[in-house]
PDB file of C-alpha atoms (C1' of nucleotides) in Angstrom:
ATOM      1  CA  UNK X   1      -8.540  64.515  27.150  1.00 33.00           C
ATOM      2  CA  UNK X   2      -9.731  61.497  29.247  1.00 38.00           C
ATOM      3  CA  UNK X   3     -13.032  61.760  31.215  1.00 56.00           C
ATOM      4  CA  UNK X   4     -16.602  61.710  31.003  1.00 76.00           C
ATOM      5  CA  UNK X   5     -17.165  64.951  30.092  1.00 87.00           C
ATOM      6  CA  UNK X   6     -19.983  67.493  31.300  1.00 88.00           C
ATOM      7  CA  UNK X   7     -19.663  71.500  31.044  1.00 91.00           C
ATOM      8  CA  UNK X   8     -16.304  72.374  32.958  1.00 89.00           C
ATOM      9  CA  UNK X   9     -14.654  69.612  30.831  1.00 90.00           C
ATOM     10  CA  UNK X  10     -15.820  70.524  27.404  1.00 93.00           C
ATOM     11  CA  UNK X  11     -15.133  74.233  28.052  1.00 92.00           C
ATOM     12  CA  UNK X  12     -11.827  73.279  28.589  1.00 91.00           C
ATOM     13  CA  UNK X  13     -11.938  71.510  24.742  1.00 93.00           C
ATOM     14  CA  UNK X  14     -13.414  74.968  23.950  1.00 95.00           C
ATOM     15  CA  UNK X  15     -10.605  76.592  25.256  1.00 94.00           C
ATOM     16  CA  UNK X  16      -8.021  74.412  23.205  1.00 93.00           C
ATOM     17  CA  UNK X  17      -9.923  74.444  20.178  1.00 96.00           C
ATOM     18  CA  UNK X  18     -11.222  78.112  19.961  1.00 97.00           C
ATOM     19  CA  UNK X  19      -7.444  78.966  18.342  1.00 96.00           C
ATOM     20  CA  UNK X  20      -6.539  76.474  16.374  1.00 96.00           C
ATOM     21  CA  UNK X  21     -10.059  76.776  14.608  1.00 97.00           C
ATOM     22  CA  UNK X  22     -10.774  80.567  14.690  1.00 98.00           C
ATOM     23  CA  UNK X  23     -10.842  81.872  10.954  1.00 98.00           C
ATOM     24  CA  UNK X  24      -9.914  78.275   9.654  1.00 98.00           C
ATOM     25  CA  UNK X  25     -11.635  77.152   6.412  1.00 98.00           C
ATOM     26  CA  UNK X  26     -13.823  74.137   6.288  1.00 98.00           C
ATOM     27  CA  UNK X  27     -12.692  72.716   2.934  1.00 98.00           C
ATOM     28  CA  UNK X  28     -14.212  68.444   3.694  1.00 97.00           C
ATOM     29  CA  UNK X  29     -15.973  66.890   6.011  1.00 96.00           C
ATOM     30  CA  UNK X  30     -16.297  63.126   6.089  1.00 94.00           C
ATOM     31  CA  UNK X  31     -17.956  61.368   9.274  1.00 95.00           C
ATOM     32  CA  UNK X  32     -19.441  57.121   9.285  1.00 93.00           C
ATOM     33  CA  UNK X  33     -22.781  56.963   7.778  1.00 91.00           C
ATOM     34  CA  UNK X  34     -25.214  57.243  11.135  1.00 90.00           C
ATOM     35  CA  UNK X  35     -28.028  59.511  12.130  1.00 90.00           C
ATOM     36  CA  UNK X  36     -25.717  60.995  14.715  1.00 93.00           C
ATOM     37  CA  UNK X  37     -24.300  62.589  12.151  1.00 94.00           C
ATOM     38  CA  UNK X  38     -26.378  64.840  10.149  1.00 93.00           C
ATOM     39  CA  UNK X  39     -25.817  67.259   7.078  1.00 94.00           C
ATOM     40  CA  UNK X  40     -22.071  67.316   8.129  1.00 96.00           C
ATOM     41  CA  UNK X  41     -21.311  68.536   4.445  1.00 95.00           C
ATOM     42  CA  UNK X  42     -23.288  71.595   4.224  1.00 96.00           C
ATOM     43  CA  UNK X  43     -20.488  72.787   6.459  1.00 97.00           C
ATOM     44  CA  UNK X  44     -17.550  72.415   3.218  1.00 97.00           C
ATOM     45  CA  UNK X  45     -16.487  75.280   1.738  1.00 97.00           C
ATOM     46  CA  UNK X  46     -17.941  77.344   4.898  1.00 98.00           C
ATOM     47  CA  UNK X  47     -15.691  79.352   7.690  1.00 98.00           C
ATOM     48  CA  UNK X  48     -15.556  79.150  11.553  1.00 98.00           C
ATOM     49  CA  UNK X  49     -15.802  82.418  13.171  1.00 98.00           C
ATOM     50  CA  UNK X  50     -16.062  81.433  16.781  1.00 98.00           C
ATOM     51  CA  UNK X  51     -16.632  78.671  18.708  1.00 97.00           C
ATOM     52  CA  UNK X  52     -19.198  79.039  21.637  1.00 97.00           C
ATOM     53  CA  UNK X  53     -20.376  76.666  24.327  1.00 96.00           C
ATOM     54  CA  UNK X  54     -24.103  76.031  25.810  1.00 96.00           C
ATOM     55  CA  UNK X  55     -24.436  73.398  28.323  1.00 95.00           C
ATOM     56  CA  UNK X  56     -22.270  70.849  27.124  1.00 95.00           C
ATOM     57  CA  UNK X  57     -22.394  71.311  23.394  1.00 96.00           C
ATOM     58  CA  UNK X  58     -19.760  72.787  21.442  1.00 97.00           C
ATOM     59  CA  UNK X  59     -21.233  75.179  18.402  1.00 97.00           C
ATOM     60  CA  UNK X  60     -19.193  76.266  15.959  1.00 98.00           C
ATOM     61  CA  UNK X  61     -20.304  79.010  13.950  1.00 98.00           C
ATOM     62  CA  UNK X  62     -19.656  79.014  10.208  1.00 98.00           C
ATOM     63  CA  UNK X  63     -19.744  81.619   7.637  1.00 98.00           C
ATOM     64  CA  UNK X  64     -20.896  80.831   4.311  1.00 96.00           C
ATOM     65  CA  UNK X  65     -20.890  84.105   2.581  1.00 94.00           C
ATOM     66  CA  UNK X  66     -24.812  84.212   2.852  1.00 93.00           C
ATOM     67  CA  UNK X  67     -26.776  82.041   5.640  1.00 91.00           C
ATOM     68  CA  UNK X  68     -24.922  81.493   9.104  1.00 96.00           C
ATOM     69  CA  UNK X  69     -24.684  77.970   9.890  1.00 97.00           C
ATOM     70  CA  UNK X  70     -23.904  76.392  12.902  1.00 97.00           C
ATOM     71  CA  UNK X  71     -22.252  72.972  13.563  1.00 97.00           C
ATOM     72  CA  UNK X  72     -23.169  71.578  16.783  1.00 97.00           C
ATOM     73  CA  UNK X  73     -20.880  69.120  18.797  1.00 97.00           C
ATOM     74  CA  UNK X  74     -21.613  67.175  21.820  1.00 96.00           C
ATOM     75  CA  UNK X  75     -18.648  64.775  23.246  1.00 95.00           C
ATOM     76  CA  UNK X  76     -20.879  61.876  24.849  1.00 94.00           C
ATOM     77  CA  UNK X  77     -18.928  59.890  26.913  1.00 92.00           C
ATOM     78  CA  UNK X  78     -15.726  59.375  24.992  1.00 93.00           C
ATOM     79  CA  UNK X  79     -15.725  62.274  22.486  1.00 95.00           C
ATOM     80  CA  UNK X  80     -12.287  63.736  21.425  1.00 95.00           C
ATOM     81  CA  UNK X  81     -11.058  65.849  19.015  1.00 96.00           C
ATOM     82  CA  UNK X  82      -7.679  65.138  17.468  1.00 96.00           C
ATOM     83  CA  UNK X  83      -5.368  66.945  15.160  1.00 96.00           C
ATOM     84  CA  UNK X  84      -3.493  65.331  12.848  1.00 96.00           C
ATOM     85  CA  UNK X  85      -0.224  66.653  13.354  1.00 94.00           C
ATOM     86  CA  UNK X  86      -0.637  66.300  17.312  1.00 91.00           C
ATOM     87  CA  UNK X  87       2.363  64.940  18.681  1.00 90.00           C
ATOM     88  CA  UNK X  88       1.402  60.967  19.693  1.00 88.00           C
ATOM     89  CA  UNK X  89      -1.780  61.061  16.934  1.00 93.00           C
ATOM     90  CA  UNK X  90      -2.181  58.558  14.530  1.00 92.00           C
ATOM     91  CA  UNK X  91      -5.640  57.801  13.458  1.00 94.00           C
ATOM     92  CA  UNK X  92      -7.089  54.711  14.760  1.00 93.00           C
ATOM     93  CA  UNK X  93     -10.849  52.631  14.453  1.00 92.00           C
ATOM     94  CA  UNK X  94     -12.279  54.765  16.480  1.00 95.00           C
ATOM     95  CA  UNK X  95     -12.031  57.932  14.709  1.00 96.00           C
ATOM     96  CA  UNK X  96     -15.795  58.782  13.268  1.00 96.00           C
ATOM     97  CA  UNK X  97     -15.602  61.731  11.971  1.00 97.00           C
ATOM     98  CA  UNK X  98     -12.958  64.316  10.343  1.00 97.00           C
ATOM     99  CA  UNK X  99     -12.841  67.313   9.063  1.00 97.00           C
ATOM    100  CA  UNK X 100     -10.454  68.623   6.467  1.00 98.00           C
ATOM    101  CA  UNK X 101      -9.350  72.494   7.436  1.00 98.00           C
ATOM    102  CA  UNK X 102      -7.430  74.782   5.245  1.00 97.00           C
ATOM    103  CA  UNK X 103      -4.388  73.982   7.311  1.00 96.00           C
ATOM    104  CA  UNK X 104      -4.948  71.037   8.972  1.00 96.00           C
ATOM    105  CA  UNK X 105      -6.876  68.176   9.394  1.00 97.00           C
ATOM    106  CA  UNK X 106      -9.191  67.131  12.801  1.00 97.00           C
ATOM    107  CA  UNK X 107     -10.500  63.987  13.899  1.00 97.00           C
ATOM    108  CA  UNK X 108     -13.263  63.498  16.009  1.00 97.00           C
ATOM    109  CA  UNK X 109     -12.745  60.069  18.103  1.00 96.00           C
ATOM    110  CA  UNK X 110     -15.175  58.082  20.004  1.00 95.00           C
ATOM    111  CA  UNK X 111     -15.279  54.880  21.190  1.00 94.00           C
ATOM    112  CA  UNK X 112     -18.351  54.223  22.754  1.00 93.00           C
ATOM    113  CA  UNK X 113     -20.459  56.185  19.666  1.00 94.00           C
ATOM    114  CA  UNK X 114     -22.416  58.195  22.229  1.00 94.00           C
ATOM    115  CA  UNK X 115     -21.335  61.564  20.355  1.00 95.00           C
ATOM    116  CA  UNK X 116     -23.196  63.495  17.714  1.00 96.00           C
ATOM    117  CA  UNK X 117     -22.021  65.952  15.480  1.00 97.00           C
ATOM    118  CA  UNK X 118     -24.634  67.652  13.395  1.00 96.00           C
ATOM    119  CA  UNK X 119     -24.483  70.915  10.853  1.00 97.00           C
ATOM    120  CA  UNK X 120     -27.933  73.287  11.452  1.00 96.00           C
ATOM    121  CA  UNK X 121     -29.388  76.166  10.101  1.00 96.00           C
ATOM    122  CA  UNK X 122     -27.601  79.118  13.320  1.00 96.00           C
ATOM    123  CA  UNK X 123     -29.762  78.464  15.894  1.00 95.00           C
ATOM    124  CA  UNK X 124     -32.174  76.328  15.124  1.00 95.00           C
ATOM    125  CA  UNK X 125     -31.993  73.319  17.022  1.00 95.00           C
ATOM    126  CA  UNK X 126     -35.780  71.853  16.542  1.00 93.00           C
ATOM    127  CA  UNK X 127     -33.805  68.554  16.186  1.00 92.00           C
ATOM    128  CA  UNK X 128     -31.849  68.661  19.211  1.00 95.00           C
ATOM    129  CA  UNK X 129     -34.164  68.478  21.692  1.00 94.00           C
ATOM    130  CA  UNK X 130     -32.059  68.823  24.722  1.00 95.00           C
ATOM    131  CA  UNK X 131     -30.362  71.703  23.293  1.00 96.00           C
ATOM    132  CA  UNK X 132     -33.450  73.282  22.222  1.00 95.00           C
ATOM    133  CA  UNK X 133     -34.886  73.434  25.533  1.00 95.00           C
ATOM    134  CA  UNK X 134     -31.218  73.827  27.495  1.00 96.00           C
ATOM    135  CA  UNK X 135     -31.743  75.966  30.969  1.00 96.00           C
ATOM    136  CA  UNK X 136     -29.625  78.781  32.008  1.00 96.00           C
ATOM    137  CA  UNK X 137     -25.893  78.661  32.004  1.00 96.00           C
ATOM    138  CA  UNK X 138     -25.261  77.904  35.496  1.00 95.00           C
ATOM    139  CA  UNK X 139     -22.701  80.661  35.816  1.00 95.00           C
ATOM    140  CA  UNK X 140     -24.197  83.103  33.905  1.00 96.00           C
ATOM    141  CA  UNK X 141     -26.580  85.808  35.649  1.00 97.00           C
ATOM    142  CA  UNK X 142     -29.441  84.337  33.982  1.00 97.00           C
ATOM    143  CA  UNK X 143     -29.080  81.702  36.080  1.00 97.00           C
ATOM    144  CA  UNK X 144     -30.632  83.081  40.363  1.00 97.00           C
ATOM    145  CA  UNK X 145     -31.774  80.998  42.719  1.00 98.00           C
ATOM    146  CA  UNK X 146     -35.278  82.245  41.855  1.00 97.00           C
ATOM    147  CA  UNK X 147     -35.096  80.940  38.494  1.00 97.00           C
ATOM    148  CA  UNK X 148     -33.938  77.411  39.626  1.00 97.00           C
ATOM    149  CA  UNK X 149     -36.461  77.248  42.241  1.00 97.00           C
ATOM    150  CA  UNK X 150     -39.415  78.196  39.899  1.00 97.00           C
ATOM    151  CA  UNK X 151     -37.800  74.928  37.441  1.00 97.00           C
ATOM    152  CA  UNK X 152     -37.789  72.808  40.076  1.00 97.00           C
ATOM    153  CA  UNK X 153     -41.101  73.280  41.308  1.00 96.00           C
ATOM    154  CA  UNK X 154     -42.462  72.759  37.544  1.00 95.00           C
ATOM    155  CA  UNK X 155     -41.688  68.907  38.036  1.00 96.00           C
ATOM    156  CA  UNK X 156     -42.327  66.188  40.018  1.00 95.00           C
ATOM    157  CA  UNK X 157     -39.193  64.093  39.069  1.00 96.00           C
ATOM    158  CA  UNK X 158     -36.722  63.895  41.810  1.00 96.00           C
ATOM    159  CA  UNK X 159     -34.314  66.515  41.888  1.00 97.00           C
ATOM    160  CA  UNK X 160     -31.201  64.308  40.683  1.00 96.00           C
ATOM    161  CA  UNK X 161     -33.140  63.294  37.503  1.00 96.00           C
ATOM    162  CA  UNK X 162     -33.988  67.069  36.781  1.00 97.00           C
ATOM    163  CA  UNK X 163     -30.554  68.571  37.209  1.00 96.00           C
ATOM    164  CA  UNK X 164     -29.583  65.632  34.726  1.00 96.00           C
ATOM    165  CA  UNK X 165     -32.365  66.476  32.346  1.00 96.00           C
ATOM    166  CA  UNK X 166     -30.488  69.678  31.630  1.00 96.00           C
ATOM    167  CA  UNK X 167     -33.499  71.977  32.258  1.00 96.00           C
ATOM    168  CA  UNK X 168     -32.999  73.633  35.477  1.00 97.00           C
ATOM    169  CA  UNK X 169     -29.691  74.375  34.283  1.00 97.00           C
ATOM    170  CA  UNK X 170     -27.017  73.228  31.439  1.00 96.00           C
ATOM    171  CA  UNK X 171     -24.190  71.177  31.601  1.00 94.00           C
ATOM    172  CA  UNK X 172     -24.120  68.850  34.706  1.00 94.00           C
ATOM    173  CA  UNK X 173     -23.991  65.348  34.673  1.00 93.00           C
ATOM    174  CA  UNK X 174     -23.646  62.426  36.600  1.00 94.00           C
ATOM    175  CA  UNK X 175     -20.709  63.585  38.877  1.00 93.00           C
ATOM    176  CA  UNK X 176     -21.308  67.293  39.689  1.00 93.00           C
ATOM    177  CA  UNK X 177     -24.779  66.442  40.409  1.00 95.00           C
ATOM    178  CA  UNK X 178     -24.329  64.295  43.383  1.00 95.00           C
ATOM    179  CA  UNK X 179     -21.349  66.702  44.517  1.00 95.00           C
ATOM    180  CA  UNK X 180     -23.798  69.680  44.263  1.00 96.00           C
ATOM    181  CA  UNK X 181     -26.642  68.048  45.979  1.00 97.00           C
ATOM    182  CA  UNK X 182     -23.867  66.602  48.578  1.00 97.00           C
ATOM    183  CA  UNK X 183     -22.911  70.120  49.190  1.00 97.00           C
ATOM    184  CA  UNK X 184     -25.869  71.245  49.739  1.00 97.00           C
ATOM    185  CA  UNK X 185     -27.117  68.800  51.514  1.00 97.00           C
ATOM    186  CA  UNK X 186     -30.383  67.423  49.552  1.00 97.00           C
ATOM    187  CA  UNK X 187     -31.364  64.195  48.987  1.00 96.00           C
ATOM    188  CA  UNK X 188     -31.363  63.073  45.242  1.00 96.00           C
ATOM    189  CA  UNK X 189     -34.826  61.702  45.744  1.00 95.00           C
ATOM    190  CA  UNK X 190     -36.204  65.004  46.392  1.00 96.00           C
ATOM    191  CA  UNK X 191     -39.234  65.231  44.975  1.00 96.00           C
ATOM    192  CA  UNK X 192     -40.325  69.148  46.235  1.00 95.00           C
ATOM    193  CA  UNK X 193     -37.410  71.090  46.829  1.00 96.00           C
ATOM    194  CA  UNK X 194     -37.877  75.120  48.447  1.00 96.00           C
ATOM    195  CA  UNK X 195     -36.572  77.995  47.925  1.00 97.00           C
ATOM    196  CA  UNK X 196     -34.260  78.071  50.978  1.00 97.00           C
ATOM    197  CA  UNK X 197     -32.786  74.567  49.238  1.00 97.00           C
ATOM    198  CA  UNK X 198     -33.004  75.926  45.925  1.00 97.00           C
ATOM    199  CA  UNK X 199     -30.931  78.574  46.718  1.00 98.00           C
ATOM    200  CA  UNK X 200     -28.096  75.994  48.590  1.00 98.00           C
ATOM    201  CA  UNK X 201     -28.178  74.084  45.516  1.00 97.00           C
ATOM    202  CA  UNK X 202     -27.769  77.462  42.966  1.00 97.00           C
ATOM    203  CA  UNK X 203     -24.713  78.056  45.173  1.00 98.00           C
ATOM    204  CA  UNK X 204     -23.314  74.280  45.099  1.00 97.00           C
ATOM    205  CA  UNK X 205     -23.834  73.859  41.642  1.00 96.00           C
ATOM    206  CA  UNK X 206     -22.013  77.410  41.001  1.00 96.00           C
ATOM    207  CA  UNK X 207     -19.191  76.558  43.618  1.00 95.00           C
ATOM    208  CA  UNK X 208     -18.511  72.898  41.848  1.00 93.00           C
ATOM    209  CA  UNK X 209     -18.357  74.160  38.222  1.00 92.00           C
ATOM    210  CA  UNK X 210     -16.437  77.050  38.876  1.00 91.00           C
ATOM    211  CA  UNK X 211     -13.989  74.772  40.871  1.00 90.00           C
ATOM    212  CA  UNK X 212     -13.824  72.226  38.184  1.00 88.00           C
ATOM    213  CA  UNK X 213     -13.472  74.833  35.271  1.00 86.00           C
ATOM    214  CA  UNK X 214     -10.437  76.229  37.719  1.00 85.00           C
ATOM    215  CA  UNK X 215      -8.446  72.912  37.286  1.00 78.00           C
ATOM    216  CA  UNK X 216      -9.784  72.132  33.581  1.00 66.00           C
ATOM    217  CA  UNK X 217     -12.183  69.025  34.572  1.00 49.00           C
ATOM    218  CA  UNK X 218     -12.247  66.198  36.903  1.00 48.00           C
ATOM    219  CA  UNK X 219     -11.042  63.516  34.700  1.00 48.00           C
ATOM    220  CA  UNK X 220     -11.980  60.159  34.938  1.00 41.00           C
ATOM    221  CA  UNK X 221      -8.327  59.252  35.092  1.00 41.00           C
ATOM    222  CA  UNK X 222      -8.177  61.544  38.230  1.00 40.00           C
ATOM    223  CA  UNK X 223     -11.710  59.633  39.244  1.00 37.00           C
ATOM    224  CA  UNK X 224      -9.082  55.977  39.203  1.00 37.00           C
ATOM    225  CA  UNK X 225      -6.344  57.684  40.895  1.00 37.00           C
ATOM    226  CA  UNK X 226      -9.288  58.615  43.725  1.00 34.00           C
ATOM    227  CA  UNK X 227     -10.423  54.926  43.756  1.00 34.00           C
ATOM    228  CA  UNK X 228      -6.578  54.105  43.850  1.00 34.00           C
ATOM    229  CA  UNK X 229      -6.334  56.623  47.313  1.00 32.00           C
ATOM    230  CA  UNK X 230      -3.677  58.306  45.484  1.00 34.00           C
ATOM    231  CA  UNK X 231      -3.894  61.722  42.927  1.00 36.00           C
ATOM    232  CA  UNK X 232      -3.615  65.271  43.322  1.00 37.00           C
ATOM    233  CA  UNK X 233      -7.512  65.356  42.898  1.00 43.00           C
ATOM    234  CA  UNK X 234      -8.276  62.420  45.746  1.00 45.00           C
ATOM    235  CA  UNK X 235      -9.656  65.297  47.916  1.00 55.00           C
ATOM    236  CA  UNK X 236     -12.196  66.860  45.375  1.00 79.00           C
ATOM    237  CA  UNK X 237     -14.679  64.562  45.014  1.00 90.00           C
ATOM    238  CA  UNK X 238     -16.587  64.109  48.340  1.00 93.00           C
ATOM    239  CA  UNK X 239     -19.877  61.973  47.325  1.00 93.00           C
ATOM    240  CA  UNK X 240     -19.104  60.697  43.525  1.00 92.00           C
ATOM    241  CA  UNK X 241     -17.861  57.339  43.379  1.00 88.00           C
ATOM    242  CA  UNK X 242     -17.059  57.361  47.022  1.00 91.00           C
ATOM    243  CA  UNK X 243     -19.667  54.765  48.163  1.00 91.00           C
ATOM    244  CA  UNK X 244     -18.876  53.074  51.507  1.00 90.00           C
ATOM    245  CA  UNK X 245     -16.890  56.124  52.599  1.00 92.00           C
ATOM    246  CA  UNK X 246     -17.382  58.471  55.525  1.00 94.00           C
ATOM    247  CA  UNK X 247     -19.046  61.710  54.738  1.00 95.00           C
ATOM    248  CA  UNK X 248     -16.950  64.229  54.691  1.00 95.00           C
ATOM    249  CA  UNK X 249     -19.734  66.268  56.969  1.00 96.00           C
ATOM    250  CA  UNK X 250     -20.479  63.617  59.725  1.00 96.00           C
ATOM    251  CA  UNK X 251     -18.890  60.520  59.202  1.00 95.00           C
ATOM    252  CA  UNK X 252     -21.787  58.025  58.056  1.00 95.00           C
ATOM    253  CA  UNK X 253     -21.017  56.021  55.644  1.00 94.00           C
ATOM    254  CA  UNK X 254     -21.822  57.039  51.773  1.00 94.00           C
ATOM    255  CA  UNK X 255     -24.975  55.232  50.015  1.00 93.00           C
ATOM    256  CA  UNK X 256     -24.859  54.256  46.470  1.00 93.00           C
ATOM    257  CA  UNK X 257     -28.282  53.641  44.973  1.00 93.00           C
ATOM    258  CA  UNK X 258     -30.264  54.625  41.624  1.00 93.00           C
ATOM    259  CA  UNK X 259     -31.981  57.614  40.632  1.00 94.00           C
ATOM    260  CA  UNK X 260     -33.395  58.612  37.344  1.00 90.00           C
ATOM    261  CA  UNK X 261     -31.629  55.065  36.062  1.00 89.00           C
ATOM    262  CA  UNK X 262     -28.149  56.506  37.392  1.00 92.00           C
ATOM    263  CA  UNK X 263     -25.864  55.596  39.676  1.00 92.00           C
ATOM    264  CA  UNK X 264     -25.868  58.192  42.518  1.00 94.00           C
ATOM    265  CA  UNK X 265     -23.936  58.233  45.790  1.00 95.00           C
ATOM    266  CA  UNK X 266     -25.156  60.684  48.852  1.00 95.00           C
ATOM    267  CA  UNK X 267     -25.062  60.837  52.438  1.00 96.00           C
ATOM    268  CA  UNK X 268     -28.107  59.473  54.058  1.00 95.00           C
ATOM    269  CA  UNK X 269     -27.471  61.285  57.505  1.00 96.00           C
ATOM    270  CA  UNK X 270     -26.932  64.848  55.857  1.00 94.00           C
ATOM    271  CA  UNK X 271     -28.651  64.477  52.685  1.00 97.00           C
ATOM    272  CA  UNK X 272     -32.157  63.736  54.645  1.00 93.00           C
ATOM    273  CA  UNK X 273     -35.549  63.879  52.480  1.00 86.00           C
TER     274      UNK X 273
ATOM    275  C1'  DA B   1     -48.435  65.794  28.867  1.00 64.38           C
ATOM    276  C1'  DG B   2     -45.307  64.439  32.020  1.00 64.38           C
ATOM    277  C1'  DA B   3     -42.726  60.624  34.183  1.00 64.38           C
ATOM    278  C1'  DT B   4     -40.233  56.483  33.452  1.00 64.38           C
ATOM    279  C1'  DC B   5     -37.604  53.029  31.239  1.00 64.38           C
ATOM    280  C1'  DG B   6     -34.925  50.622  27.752  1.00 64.38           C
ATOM    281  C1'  DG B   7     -31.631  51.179  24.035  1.00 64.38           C
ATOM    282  C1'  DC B   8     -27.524  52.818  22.131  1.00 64.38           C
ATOM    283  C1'  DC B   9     -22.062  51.259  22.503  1.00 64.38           C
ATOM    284  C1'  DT B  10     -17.775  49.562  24.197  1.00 64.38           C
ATOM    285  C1'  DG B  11     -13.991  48.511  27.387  1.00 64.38           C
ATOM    286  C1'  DG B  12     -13.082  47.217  31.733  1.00 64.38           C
ATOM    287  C1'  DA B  13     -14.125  44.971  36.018  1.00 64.38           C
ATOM    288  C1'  DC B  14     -15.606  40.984  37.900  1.00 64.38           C
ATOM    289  C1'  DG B  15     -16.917  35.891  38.683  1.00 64.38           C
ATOM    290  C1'  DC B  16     -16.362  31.191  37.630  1.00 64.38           C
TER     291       DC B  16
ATOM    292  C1'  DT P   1      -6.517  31.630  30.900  1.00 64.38           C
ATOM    293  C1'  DG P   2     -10.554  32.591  28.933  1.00 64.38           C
ATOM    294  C1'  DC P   3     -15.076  33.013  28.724  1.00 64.38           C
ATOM    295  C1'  DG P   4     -19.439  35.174  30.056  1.00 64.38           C
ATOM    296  C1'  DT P   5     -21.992  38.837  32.423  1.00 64.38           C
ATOM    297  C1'  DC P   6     -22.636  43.271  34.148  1.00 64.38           C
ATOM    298  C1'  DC P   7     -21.839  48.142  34.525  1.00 64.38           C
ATOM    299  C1'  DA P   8     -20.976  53.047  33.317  1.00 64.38           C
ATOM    300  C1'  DG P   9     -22.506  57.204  31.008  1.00 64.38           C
ATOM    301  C1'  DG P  10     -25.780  61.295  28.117  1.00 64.38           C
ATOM    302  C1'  DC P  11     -29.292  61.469  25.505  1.00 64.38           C
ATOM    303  C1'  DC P  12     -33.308  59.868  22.773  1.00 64.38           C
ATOM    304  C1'  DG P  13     -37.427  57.715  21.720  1.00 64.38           C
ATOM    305  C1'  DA P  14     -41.100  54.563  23.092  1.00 64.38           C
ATOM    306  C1'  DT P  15     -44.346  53.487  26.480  1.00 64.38           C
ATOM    307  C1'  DC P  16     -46.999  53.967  30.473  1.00 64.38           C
TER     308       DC P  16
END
DNA sequence: AGATCGGCCTGGACGC
DNA sequence: TGCGTCCAGGCCGATC
């Protein structure tokens, strides 16, 4: 898969992986010798028995015959997993990390190095900080409008840089954030938002995952082909990337400025503080 | 303790 | 053409 991937992306690499991995034997696992890759080979000899999602981790769960395990996965920017015998596959530099199955073997690629891959006692993540203290998934019922409202007010950062921070609630990243906030009409800069906005934004951020799951990701390929003003996904990105752009809503022109050190693009006439 | 900022890493876009 | 510079992105750790 191309893309930058946040949580409707890598549940789609869930979703492709969850088969081909179910019941598979770990017999090797080899990765480059970094920290982002930690006690990798406590997971030889061990069996996957499902593989789960939180936020944008992947976490595979592996039997040992006596303590669970889990090996934790998160794609950075240019994560991919590759198998072997994939039609087009031939191993390249950029693979960092493989693992030898019982019937197969599967390399993880990544050019940039912003992917980790790590091997943990089941659920104990005190060295994965993010994951460790992950909010809600956003369309799970443990994520209300309440809930998001109450995690909002708990901060002071602007409201861009929280929904990044993964708190509030897990998995969005640059792109759906500024189309959530764009749909629901907040600033990124917010600094206080309410409970009447909270609630918009519980429904935006619902409405743009569950969209994005529905087509398996908004590549970043599909991002170009926008740029390019050609693509079957031109039409579903209405602030990301668009800078310079009429809103969608009333016709001003898009902003692009920074928040929380990120690029973010919003409406200034809609998207009022 | 919470907010903020630089670093990581690389290819691609851009300017000269 | 080819070089240099800047940017993007998620997360982490250092610093304010």
């Amino acid at each position: 898969m191309v893309g930058v991937p946040e949580l409707p992306e890598v549940e789609s690499v869930r979703r492709q992986l969850l088969p081909r991995l179910a019941g598979r034997a770990i017999r090797a696992v080899d990765a480059v010798p970094q920290a982002r890759f930690s006690g990798l080979s406590r997971a030889a000899g061990t069996t996957i028995t499902d593989l789960r999602r939180r936020g944008k981790y992947l976490l595979a769960d592996l039997d040992t015959g006596q303590d669970a395990l889990e090996l934790v996965a998160h794609l950075g920017m240019t994560g991919a997993f590759r198998f072997r015998d994939e039609e087009g596959w031939e191993p390249d530099a950029y693979v960092r990390a493989t693992l030898v199955l019982d019937d197969g073997v599967l390399d993880f690629r990544d050019v940039r190095r912003f992917g980790r891959l790590s091997v943990v006692d089941a659920g104990d993540y005190a060295d994965i900080a993010t994951l460790a203290a992950l909010g809600p998934e956003p369309l799970s019922p443990a994520f209300t409008p309440e809930g998001l409202h109450a995690a909002l007010a708990a901060s002071r950062q602007p409201v861009k840089a929280q929904l990044l921070s993964q708190r509030p609630v897990a998995g969005v990243g640059n792109i759906y954030a500024d189309e959530a906030l764009w749909s629901a009409r907040i600033n990124p800069r917010s600094r206080r938002v309410g409970p009447e906005r909270a609630a918009r934004l519980w429904a935006a951020l619902r409405e743009v995952l569950a969209a994005a799951i529905d087509r398996e990701g908004t590549t970043f390929r599909d991002y170009q082909m926008v740029n390019g003003q050609s693509g079957r996904y031109a039409t579903h990105l209405a602030a990301y990337g668009q800078a310079g752009r009429p809103c969608r809503r009333c016709g001003a022109p898009l902003r692009a400025i920074t928040v929380g050190g990120r690029g973010t693009t919003y409406c200034p006439a809609c998207q009022r503080q």
